[in-house]
Coordinates of C-alpha atoms and ligand atoms in Angstrom, one line a residue:
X1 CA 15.7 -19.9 -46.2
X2 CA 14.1 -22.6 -44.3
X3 CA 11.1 -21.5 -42.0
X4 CA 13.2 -21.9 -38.7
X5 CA 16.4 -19.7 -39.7
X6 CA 13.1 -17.6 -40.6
X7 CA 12.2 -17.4 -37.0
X8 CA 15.3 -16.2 -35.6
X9 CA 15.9 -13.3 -38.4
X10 CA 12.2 -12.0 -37.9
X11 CA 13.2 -11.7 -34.6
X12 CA 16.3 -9.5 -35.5
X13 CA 14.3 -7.6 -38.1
X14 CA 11.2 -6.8 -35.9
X15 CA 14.0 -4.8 -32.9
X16 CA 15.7 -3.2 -35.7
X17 CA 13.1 -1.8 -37.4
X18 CA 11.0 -0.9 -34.0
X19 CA 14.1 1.1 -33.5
X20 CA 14.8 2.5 -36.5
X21 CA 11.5 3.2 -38.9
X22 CA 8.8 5.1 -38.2
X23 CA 5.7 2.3 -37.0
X24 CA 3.1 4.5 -35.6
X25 CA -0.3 3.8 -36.3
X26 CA -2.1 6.4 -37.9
X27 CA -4.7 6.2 -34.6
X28 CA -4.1 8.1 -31.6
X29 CA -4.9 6.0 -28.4
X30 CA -7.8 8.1 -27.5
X31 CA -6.6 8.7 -23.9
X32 CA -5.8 12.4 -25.2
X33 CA -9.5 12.9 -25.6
X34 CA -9.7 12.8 -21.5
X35 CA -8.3 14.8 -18.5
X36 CA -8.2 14.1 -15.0
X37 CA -9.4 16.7 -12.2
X38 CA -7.3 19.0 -10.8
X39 CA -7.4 19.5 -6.7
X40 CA -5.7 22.6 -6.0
X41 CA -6.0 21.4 -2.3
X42 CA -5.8 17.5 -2.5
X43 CA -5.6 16.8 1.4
X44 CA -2.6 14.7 0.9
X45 CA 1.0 14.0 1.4
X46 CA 2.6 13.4 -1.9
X47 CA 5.3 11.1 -0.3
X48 CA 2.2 9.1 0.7
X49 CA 0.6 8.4 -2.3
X50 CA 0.1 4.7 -2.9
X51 CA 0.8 3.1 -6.0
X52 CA 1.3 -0.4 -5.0
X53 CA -0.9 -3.3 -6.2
X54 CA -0.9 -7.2 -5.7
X55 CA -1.5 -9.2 -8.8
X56 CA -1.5 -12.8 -9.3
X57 CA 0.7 -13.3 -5.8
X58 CA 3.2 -10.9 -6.3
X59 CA 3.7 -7.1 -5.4
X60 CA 4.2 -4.4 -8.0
X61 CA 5.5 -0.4 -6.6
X62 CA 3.0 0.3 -9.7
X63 CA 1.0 -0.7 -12.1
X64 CA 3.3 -0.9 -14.6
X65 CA 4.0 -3.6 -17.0
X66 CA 7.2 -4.1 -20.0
X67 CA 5.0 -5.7 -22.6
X68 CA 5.9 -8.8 -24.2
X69 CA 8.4 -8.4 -26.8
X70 CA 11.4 -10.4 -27.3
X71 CA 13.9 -13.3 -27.3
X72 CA 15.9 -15.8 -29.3
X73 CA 18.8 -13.5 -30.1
X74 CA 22.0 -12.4 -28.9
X75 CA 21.0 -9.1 -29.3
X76 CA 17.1 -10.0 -27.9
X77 CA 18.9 -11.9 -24.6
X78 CA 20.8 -8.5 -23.4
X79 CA 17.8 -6.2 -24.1
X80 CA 15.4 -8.9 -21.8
X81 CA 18.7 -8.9 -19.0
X82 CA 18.2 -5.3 -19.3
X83 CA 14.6 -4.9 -19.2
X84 CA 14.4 -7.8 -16.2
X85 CA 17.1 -6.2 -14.1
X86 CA 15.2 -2.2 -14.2
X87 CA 12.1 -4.5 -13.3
X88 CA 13.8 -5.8 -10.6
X89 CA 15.2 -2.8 -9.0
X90 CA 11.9 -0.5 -9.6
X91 CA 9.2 -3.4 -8.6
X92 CA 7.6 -3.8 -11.8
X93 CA 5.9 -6.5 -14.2
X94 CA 7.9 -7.8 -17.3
X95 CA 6.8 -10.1 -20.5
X96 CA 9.3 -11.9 -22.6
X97 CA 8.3 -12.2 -26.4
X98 CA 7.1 -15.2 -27.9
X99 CA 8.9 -18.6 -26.9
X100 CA 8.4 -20.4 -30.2
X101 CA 11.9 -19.7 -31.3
X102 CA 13.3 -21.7 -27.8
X103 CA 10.3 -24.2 -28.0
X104 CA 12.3 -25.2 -31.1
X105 CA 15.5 -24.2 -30.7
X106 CA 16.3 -25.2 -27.2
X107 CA 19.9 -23.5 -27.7
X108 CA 18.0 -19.9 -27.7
X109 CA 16.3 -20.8 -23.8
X110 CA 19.0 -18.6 -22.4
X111 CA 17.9 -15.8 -24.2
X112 CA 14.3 -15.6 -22.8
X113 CA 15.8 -16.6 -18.8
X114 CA 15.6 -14.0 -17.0
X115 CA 14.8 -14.8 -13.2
X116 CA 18.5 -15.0 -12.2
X117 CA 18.6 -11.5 -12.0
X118 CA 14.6 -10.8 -11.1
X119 CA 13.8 -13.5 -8.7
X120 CA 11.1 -11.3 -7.3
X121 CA 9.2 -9.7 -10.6
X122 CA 6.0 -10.5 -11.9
X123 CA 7.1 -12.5 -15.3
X124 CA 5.0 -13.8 -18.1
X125 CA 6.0 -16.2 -20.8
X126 CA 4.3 -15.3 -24.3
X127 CA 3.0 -17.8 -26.8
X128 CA 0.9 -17.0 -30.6
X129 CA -2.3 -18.7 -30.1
X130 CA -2.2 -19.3 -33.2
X131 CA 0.3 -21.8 -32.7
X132 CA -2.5 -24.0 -31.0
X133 CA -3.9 -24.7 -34.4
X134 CA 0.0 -25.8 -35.9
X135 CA 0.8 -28.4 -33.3
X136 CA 1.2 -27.2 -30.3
X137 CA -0.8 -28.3 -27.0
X138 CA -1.2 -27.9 -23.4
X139 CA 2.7 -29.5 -23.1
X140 CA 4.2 -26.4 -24.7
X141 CA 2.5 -24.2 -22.9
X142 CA 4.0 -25.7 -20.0
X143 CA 7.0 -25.7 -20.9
X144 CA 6.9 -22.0 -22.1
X145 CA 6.0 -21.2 -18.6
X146 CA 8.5 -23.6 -16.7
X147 CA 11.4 -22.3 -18.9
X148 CA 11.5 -19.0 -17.6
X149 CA 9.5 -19.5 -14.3
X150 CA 6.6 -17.3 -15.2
X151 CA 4.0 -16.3 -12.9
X152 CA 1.3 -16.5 -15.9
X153 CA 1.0 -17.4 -19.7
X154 CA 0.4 -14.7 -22.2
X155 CA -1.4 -16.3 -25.6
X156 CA -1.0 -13.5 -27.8
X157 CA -3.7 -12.7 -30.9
X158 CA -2.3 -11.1 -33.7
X159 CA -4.4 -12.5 -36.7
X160 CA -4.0 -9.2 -39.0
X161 CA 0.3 -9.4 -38.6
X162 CA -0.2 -13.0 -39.4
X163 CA -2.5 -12.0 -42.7
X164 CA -0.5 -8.9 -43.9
X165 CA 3.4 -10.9 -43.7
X166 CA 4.6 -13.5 -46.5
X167 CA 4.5 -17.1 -45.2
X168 CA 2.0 -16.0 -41.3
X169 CA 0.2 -18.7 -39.5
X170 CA -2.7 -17.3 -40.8
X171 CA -5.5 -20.6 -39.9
X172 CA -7.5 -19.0 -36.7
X173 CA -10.4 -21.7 -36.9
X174 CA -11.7 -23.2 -33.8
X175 CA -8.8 -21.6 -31.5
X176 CA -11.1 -20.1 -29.0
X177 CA -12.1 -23.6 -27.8
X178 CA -8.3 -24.8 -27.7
X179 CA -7.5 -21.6 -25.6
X180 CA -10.2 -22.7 -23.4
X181 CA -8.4 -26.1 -23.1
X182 CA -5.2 -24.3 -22.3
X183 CA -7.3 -22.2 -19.6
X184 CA -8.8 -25.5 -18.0
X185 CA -5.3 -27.5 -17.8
X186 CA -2.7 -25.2 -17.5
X187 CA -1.5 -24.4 -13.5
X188 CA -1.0 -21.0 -14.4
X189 CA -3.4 -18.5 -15.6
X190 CA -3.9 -17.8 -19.2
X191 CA -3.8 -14.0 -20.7
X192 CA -5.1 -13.0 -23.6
X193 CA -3.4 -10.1 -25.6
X194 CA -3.3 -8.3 -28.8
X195 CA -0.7 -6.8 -30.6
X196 CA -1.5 -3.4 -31.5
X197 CA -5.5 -3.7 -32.4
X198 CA -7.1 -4.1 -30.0
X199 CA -10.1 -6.3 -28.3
X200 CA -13.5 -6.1 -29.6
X201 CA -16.9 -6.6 -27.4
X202 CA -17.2 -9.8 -29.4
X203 CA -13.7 -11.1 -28.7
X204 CA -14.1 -9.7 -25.1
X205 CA -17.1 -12.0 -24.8
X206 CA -15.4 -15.3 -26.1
X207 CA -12.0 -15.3 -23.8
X208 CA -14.0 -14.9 -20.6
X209 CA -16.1 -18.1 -21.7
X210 CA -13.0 -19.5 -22.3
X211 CA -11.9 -18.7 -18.7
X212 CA -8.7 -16.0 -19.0
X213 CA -7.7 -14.8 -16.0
X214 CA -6.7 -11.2 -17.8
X215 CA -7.2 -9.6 -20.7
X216 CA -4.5 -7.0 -22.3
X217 CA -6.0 -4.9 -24.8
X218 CA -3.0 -4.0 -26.6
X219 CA -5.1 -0.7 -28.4
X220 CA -4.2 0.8 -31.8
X221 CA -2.2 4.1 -31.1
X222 CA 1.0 3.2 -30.5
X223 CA 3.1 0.5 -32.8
X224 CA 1.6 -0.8 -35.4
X225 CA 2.8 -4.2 -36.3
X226 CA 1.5 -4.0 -40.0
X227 CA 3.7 -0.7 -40.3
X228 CA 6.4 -3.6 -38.6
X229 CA 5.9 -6.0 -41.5
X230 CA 5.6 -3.5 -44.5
X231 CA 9.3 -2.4 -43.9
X232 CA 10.4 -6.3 -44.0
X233 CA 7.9 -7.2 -46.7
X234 CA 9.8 -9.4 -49.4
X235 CA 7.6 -7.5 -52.5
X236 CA 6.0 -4.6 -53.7
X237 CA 2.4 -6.7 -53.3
X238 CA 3.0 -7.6 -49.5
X239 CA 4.2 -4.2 -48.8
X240 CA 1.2 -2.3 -50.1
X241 CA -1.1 -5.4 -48.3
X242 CA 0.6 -4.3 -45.3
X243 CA 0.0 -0.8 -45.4
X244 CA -3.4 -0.9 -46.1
X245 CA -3.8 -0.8 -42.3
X246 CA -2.1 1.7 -41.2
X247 CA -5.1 3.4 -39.7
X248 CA -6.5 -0.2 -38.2
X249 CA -8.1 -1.1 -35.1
X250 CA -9.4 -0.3 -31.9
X251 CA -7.7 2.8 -29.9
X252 CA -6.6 1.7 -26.8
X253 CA -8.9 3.6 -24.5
X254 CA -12.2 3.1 -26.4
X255 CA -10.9 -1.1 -25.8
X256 CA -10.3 -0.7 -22.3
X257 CA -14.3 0.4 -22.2
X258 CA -15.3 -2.1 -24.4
X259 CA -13.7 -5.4 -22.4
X260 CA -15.1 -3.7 -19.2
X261 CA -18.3 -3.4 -20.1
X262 CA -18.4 -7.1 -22.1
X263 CA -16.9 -8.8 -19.1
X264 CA -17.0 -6.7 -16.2
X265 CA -15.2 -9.3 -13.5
X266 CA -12.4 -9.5 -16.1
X267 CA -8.7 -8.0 -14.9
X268 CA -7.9 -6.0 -18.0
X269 CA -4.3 -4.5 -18.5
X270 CA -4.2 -2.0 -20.8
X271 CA -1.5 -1.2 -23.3
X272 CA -0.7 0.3 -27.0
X273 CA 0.9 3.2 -27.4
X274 CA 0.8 4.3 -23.6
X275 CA 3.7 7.1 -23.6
X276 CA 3.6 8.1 -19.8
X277 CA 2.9 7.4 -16.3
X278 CA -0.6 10.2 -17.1
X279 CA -1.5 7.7 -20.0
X280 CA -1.2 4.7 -17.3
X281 CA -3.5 6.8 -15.3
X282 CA -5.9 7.7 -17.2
X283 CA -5.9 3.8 -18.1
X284 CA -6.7 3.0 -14.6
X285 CA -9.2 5.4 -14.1
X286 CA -10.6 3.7 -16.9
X287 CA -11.1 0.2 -15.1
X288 CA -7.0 -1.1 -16.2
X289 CA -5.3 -2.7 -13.5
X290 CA -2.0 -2.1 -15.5
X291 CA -0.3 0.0 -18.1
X292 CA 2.0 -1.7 -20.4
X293 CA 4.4 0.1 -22.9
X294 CA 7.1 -2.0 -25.4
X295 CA 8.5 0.2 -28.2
X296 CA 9.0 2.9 -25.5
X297 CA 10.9 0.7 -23.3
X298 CA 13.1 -1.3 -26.5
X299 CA 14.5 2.1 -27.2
X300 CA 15.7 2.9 -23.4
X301 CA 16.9 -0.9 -23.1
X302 CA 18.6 -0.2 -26.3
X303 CA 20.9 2.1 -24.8
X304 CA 21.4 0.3 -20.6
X305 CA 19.8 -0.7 -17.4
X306 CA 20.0 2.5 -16.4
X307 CA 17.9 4.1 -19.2
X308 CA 15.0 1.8 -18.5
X309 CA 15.0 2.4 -14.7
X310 CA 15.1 6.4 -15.3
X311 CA 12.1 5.7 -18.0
X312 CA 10.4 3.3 -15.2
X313 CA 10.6 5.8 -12.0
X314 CA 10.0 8.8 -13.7
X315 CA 7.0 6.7 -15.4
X316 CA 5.9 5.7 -11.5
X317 CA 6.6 9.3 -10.0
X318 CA 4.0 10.4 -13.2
X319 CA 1.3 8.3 -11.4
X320 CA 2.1 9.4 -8.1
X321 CA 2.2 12.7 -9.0
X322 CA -1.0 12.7 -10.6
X323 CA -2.8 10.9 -8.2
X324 CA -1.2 13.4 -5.5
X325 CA -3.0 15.9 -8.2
X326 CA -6.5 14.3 -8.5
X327 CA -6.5 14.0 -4.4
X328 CA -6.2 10.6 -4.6
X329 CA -4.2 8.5 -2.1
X330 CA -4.7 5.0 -4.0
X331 CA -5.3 3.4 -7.3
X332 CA -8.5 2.4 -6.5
X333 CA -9.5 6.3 -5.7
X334 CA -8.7 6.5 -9.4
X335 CA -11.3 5.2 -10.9
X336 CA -14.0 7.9 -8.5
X337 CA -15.1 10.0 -11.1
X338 CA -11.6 11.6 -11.1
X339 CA -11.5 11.8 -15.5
X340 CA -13.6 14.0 -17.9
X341 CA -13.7 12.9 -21.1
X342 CA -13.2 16.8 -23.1
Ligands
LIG1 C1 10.2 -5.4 -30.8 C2 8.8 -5.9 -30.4 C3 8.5 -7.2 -30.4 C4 7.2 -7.7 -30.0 N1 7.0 -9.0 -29.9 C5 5.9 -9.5 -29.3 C6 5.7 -10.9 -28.9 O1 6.6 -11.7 -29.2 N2 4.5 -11.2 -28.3 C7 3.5 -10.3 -28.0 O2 2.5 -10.7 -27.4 N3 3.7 -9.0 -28.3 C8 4.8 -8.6 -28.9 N4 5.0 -7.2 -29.2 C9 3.8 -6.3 -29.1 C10 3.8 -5.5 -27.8 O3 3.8 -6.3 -26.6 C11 2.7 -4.5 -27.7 O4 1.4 -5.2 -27.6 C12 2.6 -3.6 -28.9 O5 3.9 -3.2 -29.4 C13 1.9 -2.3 -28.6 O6 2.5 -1.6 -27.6 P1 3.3 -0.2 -27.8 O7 2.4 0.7 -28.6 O8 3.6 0.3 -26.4 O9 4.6 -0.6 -28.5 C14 6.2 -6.7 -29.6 C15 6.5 -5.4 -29.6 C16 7.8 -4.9 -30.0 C17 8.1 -3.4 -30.1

């Protein structure tokens, strides 16, 4: 099979088996390791709660963000429709997945548009970083962004799916100082994400020099991508490569502490198997400005619209609710000493 066609079936393969094999990391997030307290008498009026925030010029109803995760298929094209138009309607952010496949397939561009039916959402556009070292520059960044009017670029970093799948883009050399390049050219802002492992101190460290404008810590807990590629691994040595790591990575709350404290002007979004609005919370309180979730959301977009906007308001009325709880009236109060770690 030649490396393109390659593209476009990993793309089919990685929904199918998100929906359909058990991924889990072997982790937990570590958010279960803290509560909030309880105000029996919070001084508040629930249906006053606040759980609005402005982020790169636009307005979210909460801090809630789809994570990056697809494209280039017919199949890939109604689950972003789907995804886009509950964002729309509930006031939420959205990521597509990675735009390699329309970078070089113009044909599959469709499939990542989604602004004719969420004009207002806040909408990133996804690229591997990795690709920086095979060819690409500043221009396809660009054009990543322009294709499906994004308000920011995600450069994703997923070196250990790269090194545990047949055939990955596995050369990570010198890519710090070409994501710095991107950072310094590009007219929107650059966000750096993992996959699934998390981001160190170290790595916290290197994408503020480079100049992100976010980090998203995409913590072990939730899907674990080499779980992903041990179920489409071509042979028997790839497959047990890939489950080596099962147990891999940084749990998503203990990242969320360490990007804080390495870079403590950075915007971090938090994400990696987040299951609830409490989980966004507790993120929040923990310095997040957002809480993103993907496999949760592929499996309501799997089904309609109307299964993602149930999962997205009962997700928001989950923060309200427990801000209402923690006598909080905004998600700044949050972050007041309102968690315990147990
Ligand atoms: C089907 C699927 C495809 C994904 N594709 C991408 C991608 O193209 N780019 C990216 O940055 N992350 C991608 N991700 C990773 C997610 O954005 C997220 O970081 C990861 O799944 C952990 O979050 P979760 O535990 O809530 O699933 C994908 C996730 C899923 C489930």
């Amino acid at each position: 099979m030649k490396k393109d066609t390659e593209l476009v079936s990993r793309k089919s393969d990685h929904i199918q088996i998100n929906l359909e094999r058990d991924v889990r990391s072997a982790l937990t997030t570590g958010l279960e390791k803290y509560r909030f307290i309880h105000e029996a008498l919070p001084e508040l009026d629930l249906n006053r709660v606040d759980a609005t925030l402005r982020l790169f010029g636009k307005t979210l109803s909460a801090p809630i963000l789809i994570s990056s995760m697809t494209g280039g298929t017919d199949r890939a094209g109604t689950i972003n429709l789907r995804l886009a138009e509950a964002a729309q309607s509930v006031g939420v952010a959205m990521g597509v997945g990675s735009q390699r496949a329309a970078l070089e397939h113009p044909e599959l561009t469709a499939t990542f548009q989604v602004r004719r039916v969420a004009p207002d959402i806040l909408l990133f556009a996804n690229l591997g970083a990795t690709q920086l070292n095979s060819g690409y520059a500043l221009d396809h960044c660009r054009r990543a962004v322009d294709m499906i009017q994004a308000d920011a670029l995600i450069l994703h970093l997923n070196p250990l799916q790269e090194a545990v799948q047949a055939g990955g883009d596995v050369n990570f050399a010198g890519l710090a100082k070409k994501i710095e390049g991107i950072c310094k050219k590009l007219e929107a802002p650059v966000i750096a994400k993992e996959v699934g492992w998390g981001i160190s101190e170290r790595t916290a460290r290197l994408l503020a020099d480079c100049g992100v404008s976010a980090i998203d810590v995409a913590g072990a807990g939730g899907t674990s991508w080499s779980q992903v590629e041990m179920h489409r691994a071509p042979d028997e040595f790839t497959r047990q490569l890939a489950a080596t790591f099962v147990g891999w990575g940084i749990p998503t709350a203990e990242s969320i502490q360490i990007v804080r404290k390495a870079a403590p002007n950075m915007t971090v979004f938090a994400s990696g198997g987040l299951k609830d609005g409490l989980d966004i919370a507790k993120c929040i309180a923990l310095g997040a400005t957002l809480g993103g979730m993907a496999g949760q959301f592929l499996k309501a977009a799997a089904i309609s619209t109307e299964s993602v906007v149930e999962m997205m308001q009962l997700t928001k009325r989950q923060i309200e609710v427990t801000m209402f709880a923690c006598g909080v009236g905004t998600l700044e109060g949050l972050r007041d000493g309102k968690l315990v770690n147990t």
